[in-house]
XYZ file of C-alpha atoms in Angstrom:
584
model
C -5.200 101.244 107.306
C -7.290 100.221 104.380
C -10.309 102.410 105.717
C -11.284 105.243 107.174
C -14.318 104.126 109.190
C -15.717 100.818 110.006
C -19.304 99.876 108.579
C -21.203 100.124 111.461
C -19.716 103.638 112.426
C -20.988 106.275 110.215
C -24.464 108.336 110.527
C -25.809 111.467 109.431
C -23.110 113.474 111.260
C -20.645 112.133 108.177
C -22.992 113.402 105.219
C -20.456 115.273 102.421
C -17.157 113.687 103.896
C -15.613 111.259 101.610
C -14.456 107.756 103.735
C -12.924 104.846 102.706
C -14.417 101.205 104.035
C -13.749 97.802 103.351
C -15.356 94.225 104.377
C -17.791 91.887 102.964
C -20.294 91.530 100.400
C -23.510 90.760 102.070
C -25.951 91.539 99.213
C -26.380 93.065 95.655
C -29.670 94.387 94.386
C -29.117 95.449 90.762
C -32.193 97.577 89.021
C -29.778 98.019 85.908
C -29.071 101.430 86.193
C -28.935 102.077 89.787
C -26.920 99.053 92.412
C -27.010 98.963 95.654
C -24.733 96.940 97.525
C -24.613 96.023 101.044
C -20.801 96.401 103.088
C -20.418 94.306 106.143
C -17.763 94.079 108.831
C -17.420 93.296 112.368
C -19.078 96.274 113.680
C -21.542 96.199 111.047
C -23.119 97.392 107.467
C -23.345 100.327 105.365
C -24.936 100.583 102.030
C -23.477 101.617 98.711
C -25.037 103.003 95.911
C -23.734 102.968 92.225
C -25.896 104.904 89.819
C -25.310 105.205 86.322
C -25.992 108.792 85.465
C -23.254 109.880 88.249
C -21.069 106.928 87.756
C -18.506 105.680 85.478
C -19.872 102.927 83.599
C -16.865 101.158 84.238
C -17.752 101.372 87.936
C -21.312 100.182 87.372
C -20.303 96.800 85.582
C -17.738 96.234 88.433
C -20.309 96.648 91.020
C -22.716 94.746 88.733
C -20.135 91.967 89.503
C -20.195 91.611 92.847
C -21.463 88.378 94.709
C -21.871 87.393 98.301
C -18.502 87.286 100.183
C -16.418 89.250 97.844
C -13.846 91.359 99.831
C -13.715 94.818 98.772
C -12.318 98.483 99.294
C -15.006 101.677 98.150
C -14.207 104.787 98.324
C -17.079 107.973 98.177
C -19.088 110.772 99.628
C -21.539 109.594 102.821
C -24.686 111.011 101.392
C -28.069 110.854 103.041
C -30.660 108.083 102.642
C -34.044 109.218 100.542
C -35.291 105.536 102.331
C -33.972 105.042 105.668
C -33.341 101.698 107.211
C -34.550 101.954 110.840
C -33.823 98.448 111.746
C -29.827 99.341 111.681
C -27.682 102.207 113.196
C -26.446 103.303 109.574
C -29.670 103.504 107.960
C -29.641 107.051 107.427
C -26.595 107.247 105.275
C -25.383 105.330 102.101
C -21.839 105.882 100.375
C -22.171 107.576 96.845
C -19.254 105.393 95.252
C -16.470 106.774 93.675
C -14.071 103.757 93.439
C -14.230 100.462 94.037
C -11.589 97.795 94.184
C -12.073 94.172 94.690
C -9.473 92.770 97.001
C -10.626 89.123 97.070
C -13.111 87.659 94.958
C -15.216 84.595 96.772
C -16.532 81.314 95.892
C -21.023 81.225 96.546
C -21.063 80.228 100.134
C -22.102 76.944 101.158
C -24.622 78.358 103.106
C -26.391 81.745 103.936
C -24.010 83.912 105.835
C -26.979 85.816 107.622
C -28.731 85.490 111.242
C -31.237 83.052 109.764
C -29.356 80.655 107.955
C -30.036 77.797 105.569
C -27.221 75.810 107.022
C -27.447 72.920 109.148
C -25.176 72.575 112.316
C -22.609 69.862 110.845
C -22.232 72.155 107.904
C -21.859 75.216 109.686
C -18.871 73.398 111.484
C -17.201 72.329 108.562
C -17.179 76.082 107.181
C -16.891 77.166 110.721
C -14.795 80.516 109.611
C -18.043 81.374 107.037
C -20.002 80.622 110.118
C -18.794 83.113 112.482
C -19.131 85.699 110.248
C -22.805 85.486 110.894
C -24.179 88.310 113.484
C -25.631 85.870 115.793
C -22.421 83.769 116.321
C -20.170 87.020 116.825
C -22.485 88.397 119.281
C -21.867 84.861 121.258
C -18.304 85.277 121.368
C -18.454 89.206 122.201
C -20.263 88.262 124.872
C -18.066 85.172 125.705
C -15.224 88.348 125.381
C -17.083 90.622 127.783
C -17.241 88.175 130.608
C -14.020 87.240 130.508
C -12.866 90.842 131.051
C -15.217 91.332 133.665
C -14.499 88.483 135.437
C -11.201 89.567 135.401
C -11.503 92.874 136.455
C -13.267 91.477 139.712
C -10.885 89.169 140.867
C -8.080 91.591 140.129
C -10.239 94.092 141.834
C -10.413 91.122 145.349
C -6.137 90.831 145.270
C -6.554 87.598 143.378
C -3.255 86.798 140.894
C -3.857 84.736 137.639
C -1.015 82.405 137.320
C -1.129 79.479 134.517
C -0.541 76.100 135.187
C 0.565 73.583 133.456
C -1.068 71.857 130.544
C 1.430 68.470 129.874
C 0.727 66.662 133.761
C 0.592 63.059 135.383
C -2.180 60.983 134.511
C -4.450 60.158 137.635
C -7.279 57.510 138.590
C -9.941 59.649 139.356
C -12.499 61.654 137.474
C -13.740 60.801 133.621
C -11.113 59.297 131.428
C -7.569 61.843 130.984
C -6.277 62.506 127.260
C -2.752 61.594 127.246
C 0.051 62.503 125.200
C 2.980 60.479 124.633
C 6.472 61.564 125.455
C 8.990 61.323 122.436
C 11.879 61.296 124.694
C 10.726 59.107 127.336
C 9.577 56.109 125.397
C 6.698 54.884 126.804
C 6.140 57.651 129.220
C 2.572 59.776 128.902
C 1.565 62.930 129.891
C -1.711 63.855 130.334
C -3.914 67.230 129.651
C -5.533 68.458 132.782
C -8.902 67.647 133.621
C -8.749 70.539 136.195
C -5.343 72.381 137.649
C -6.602 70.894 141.095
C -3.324 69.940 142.475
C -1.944 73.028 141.095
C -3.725 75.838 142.616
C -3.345 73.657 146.038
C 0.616 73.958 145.826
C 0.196 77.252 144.904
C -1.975 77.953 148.355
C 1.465 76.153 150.175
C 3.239 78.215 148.404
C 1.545 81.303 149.716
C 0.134 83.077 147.012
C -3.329 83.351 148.729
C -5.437 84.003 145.732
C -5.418 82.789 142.622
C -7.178 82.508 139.871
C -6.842 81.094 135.866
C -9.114 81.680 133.351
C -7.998 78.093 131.861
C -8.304 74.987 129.362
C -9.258 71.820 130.831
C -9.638 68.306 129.123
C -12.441 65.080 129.724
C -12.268 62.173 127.328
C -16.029 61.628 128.345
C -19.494 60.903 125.916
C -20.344 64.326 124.973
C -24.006 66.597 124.696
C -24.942 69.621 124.375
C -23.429 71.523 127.357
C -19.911 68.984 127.203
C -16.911 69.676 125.140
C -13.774 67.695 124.971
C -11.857 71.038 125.838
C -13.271 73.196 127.995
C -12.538 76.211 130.086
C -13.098 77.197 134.142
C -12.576 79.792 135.893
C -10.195 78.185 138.099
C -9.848 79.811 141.674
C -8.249 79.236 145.415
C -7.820 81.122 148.556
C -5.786 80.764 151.259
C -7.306 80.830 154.897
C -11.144 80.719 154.332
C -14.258 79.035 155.687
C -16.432 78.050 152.915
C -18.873 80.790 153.859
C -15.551 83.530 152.496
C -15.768 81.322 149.519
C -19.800 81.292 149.303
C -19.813 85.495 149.496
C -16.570 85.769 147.390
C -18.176 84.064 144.593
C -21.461 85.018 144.729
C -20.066 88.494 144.616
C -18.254 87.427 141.187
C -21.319 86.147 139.923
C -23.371 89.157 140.835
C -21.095 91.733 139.550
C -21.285 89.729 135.945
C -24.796 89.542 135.849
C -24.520 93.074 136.607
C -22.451 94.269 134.353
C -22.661 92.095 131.617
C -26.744 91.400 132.001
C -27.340 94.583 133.473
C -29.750 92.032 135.562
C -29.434 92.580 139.700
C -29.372 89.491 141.226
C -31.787 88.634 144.196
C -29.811 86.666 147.196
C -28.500 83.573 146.211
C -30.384 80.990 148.372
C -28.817 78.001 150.389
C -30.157 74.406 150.239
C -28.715 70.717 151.268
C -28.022 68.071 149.079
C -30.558 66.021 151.007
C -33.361 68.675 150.381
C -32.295 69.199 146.800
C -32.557 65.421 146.154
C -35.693 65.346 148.298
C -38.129 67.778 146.985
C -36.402 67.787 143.638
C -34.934 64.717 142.725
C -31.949 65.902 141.431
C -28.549 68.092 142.766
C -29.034 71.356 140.566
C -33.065 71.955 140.826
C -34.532 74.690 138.466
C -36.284 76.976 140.892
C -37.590 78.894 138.678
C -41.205 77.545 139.123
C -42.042 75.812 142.303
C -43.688 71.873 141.935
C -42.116 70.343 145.128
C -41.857 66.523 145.429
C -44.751 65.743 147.647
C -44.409 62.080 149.192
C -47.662 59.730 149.211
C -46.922 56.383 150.704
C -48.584 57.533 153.784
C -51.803 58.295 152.158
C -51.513 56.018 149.020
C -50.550 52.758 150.105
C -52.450 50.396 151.859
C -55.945 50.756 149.720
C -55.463 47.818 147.534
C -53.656 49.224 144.307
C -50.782 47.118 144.344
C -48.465 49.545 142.248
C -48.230 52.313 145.107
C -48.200 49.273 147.831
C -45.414 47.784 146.566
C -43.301 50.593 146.013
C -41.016 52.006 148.150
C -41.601 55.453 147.295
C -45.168 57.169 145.821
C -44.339 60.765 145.023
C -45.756 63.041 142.363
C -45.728 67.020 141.509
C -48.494 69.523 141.683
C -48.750 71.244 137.700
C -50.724 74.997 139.008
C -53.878 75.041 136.521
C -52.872 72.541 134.248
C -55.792 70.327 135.093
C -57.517 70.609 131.666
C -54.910 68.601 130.348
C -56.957 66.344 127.722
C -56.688 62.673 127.998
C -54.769 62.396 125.175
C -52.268 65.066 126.286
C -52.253 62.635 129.208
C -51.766 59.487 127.929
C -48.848 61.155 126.049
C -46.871 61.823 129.053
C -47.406 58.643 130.303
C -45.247 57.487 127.082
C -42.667 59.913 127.879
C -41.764 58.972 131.464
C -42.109 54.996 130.079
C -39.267 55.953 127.864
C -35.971 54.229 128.733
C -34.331 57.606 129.047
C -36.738 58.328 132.002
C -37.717 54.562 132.781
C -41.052 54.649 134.531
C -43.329 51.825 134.758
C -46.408 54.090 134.613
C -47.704 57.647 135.885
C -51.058 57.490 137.980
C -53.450 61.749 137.486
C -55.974 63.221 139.404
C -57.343 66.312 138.122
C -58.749 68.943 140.593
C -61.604 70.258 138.579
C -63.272 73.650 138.772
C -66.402 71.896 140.228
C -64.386 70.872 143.228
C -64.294 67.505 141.826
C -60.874 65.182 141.710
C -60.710 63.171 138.894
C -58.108 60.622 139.063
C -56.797 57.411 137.064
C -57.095 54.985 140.315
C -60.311 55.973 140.988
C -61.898 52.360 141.876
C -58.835 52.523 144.756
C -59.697 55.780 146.171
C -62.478 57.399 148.122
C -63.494 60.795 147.169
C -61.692 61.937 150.871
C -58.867 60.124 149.968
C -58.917 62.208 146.961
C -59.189 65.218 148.937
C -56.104 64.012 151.208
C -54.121 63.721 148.181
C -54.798 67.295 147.054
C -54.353 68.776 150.668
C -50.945 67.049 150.813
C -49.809 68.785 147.451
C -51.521 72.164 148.091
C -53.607 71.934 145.612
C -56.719 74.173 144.424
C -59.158 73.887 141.491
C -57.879 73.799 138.218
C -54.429 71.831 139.484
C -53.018 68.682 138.004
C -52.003 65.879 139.896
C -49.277 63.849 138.788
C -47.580 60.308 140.491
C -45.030 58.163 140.028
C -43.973 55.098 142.601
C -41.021 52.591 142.643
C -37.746 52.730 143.722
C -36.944 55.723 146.088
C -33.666 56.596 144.023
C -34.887 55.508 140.888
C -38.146 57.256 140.971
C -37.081 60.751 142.741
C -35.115 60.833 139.205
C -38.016 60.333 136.824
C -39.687 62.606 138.554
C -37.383 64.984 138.574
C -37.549 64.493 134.740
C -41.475 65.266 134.317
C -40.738 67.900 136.574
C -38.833 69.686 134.079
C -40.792 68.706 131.462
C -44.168 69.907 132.491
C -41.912 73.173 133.500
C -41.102 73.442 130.104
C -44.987 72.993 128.699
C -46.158 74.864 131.007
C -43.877 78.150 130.107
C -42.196 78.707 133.593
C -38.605 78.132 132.383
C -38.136 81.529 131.259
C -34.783 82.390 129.694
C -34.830 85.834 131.046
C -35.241 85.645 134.584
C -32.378 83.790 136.505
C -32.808 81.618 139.745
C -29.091 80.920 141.585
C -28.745 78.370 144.297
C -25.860 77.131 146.534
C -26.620 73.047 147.094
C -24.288 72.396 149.848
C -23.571 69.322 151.994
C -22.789 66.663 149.572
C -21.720 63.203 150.420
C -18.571 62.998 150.249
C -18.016 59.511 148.459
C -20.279 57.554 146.211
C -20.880 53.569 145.926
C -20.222 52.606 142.482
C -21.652 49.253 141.498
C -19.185 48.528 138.749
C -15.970 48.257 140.899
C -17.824 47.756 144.138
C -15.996 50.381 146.162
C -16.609 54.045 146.995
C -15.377 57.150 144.638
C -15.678 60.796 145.723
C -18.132 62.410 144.632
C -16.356 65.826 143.632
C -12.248 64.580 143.958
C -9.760 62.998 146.353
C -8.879 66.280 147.995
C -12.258 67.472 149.283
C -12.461 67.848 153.096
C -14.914 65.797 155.024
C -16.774 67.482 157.678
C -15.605 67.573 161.047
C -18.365 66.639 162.981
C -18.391 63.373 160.656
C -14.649 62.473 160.267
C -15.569 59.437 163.103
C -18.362 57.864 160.444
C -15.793 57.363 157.772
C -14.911 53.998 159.532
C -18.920 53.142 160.479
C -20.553 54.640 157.964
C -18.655 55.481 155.169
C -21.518 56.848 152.576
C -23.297 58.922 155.408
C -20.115 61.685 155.675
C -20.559 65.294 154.216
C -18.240 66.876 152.622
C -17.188 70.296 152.714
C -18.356 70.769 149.398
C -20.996 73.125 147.500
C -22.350 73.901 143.954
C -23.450 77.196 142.105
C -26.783 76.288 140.120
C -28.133 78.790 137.735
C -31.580 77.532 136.584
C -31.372 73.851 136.856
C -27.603 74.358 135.695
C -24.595 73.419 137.133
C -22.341 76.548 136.966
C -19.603 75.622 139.664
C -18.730 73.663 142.199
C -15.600 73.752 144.789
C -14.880 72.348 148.371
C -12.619 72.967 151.199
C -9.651 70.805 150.814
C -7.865 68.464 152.995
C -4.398 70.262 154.391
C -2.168 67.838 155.837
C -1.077 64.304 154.949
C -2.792 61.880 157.623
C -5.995 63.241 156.256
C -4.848 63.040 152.852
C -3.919 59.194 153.242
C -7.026 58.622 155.719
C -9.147 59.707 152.085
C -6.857 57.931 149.884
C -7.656 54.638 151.932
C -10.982 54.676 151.887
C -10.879 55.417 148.224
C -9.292 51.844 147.984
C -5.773 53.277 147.044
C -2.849 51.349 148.735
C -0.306 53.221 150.109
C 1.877 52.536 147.288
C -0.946 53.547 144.801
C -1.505 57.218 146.747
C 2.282 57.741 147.264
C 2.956 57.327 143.295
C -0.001 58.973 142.165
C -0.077 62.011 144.722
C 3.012 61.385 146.724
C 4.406 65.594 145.618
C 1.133 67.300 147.092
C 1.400 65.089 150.103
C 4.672 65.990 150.796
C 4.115 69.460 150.636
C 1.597 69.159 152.908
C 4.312 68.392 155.324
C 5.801 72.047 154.716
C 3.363 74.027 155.963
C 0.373 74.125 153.933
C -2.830 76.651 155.047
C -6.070 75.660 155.252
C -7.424 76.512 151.756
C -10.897 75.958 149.433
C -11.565 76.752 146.404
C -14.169 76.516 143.669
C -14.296 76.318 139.335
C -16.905 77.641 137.450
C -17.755 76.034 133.757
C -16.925 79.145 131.851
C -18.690 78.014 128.451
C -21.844 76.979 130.693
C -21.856 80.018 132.075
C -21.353 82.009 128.649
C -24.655 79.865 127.690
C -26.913 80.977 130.542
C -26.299 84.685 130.018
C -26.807 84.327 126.045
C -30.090 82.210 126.783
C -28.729 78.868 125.254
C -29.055 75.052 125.741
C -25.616 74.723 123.546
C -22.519 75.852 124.973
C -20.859 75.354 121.312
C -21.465 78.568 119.779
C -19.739 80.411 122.528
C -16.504 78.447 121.421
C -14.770 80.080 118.448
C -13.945 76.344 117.068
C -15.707 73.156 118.990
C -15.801 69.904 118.052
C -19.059 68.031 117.323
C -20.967 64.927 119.033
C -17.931 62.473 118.051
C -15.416 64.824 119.457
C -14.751 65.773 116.261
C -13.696 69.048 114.137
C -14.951 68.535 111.008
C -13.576 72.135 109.621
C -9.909 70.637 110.225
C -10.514 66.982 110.253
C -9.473 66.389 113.819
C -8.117 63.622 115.095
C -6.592 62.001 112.424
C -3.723 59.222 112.290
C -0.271 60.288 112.036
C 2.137 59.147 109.928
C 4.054 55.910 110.850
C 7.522 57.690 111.165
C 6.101 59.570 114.026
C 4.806 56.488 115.608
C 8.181 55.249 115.493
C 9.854 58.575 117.011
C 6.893 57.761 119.946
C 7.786 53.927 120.548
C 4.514 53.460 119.353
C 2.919 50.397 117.426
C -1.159 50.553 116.714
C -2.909 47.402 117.614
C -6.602 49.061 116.887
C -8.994 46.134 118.019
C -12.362 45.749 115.321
């Protein structure tokens, strides 16, 4: 070893012991007779001192040369600090330098390496090796390290086995868009990279494993934002004879003993709510319940007075903001701009201020009585000092907006707090999904989820109205993971397939293997995946999943550090049975 202790190890037990360290540069601070230099590793920094009435001059103009980044190996006596450094665990000692060698000098860093940098995020990702040398980034990816240990220890722990699955597959239909890979040595043949292993882990259940689990790389060729990567990982899991409430307790024990032991937080009981309520009284499928401000629906009070924008809507339905009421008009008037957006898409937003007088305030005043008013505020469960707010239009359209402003007056408010956590089963999904576009249902999770029993006859009558067997983890308005029960045998399996629109043909080509096996005995199985990066983000308290990925790819799916993707050259084409026709 090139060291005898790391730089974040030593303290005032090690005074008068000569060590040996080595790392980085992180700062010089030359008086001219006395440096000081700052040592930095993983575990993190010691100082050195060089003075010239105890040093060899020779030493004190090779310290003197020192910049940011060099590499280096010291040598010396731990001596203790005259100044101590409280805000680190070393910052009672300093090294009294002996010798010094410089094992790799650096170029000045393109940017600070330090927990406030001066570098910009596209930057950062070009040096992206400079920029996890930076405290804040490591600490990401220890704790990205951490949970994956953890999460292994539990499911080891519940007789689960980790098996891998493969990576080069069959391209399918469903879901976002595959990445494919083409086969050298069956010309014109592609693989693709999985989007999930979800016809994996199901063979593995007819195989009879049971349990099993993969902490594993997955792959979406979809538009990308902040919590989306290209390549991604899940924590991939199935069990063999279960009811989705052993799934629901399995995994909410997982998720519990993480927060646990990685947050040292003890989770309250994760509470239970339907799709139906969650897109009721929320607007959307993953509602932050953090704060409360339910949807409250109007029409019955609002329409019918004259103001022709709640009376011909088909929905009026608006949130109650607890003592925001002193909103100023202008504060106002600005988030009627923001829900007018086309990100949001509202046509307006209609107020009414309960004020501390016991007066309601409201834009639609000339419309409303002072006891309709009062109605209004009843409905909402309102008190002096609340605000009021009201959208109206479509029911789907408008539940969605709302569910915007929701989560923006949330935000302004200060009741999205990073620190305290809010999880939430949403259960009861439909289990297919009109799309406009190609005029024919989709599933709304995959092909393989199992309807519910009590609504297998509807699937002829009523096609959009079946649940599925399917659920979803939500952390704080976030979608952590989501699994199902799966279909088991093959007349099930085709009954799904055809009311996906696949011909016979199209299902036994695409998923003929898994239903065969379904012929051999499979068990009933579910399982579920958790977003592993997502989750990493949550329990660091970020928006960003990227800096809990050692080397992610930016907003163009690109990695700017190694210039990926890039074309290749035209002799490997050729070895492919490839020829580019790139359209302008």
């Amino acid at each position: 070893m090139l060291r005898t202790h790391t730089c974040g190890e030593l303290r005032l037990d090690h005074v008068n012991q000569e060590v040996t360290l080595a790392g980085w540069v992180q700062r010089v601070r030359n008086k001219g007779g006395l440096i000081w230099v700052d040592l930095r590793d993983r575990y993190g920094m010691t100082q050195l001192i060089f003075e010239e009435d105890s040093s060899e001059k020779a030493l004190l103009e090779k310290a003197a040369e020192l910049g940011r980044e060099f590499v280096v190996q010291t040598t010396g006596k731990v001596i203790e600090r005259s100044a101590k450094n409280d805000k680190i665990p070393t910052g009672s000692i300093e090294i009294k330098v002996t010798t010094l060698e410089v094992l790799n000098a650096a170029k000045v860093p393109p940017f600070k390496i330090e927990d406030e940098t001066d570098g910009g995020e596209e930057l950062r990702m070009k040096y992206r090796y400079l920029d996890l040398r930076r405290n804040v980034i490591r600490e990401k990816l220890q704790l990205r390290h951490k949970m994956m240990q953890e999460t292994r220890k539990y499911m080891d722990a519940q007789d689960f086995i980790e098996v891998e699955t493969p990576v080069l597959i069959k391209s399918t239909p469903e879901g976002a868009r595959d990445f494919v890979v083409p086969s050298r040595t069956n010309a014109g043949e592609f693989y693709a990279l999985p989007q999930s292993p979800q016809t994996f882990k199901q063979l593995l259940m007819v195989s009879g494993f049971d349990r099993y689990f993969q902490i594993v790389k997955c792959f979406r060729d979809e538009d990308l934002r902040a919590d989306r990567q290209p390549e991604f990982t899940q924590i991939d899991c199935e069990m063999s004879f279960v009811t989705q409430e052993d799934i629901l307790n399995t995994f909410e024990g997982l998720t519990k003993h993480l927060f646990s032991q990685v947050k040292g937080v003890e989770l309250e009981e994760v509470k239970r709510m339907t799709y139906a309520d969650a897109m009721k009284y929320y607007g959307n499928d993953k509602p932050d319940l953090r704060f409360d401000m339910k949807f409250v629906e109007l029409n019955e009070l609002a329409q019918g007075k004259g103001f022709s924008i709640f009376d011909g809507a088909e929905l009026v339905v608006g949130i109650c903001a607890k003592g925001a009421a002193e909103y100023t008009r202008k504060q106002l008037d600005a988030l009627t701009e923001w829900v007018k957006r086309p990100q949001i898409g509202a046509k307006g937003m209609i107020y009414a201020k309960y004020n501390a007088d016991g007066t309601i305030k409201s834009s639609v005043d000339k419309f409303y009585s002072a006891d309709d008013l009062q109605d209004w505020a009843d409905a909402f469960g309102a008190s002096q000092g609340d605000l009021m707010l009201i959208l109206s239009g479509d029911a789907d359209k408008v539940r969605k907006q709302l569910s915007e402003l929701r989560l923006k007056m949330g935000e302004e408010l200060g009741l999205r707090d990073r620190t305290i956590f809010k999880p939430l089963w949403v259960m009861d999904f439909p289990l297919l999904e009109w799309d406009e576009e190609t005029s024919r249902f989709h599933a709304m999770h995959h092909p393989f989820t199992s309807p519910k029993k009590e609504d297998m006859a509807l699937l002829d009558t009523d096609p959009g109205a079946v649940r599925a067997n399917a659920y979803d983890l939500v952390i704080n308005g976030v979608e952590i993971g989501g699994g199902s029960i799966r279909i088991h045998d093959r007349a099930t399996q085709q009954l799904m397939f055809k009311h996906l629109g696949f011909t016979e043909e199209e299902a036994q080509k695409q998923f003929g293997f898994l239903m065969e096996a379904f012929e051999y005995g499979a068990p009933p199985h579910g399982g579920i995946a958790f977003g592993f990066d997502r989750l990493c983000a949550i329990f660091g308290g970020s928006d960003s999943i990227r800096d809990y990925i050692a080397f992610p790819k930016n907003n163009s799916g690109r990695d700017v550090m190694i210039d990926s993707p890039s074309s290749i050259a035209d002799e490997q084409l050729k070895e492919l049975s490839i020829q580019l026709a790139i359209k302008k």
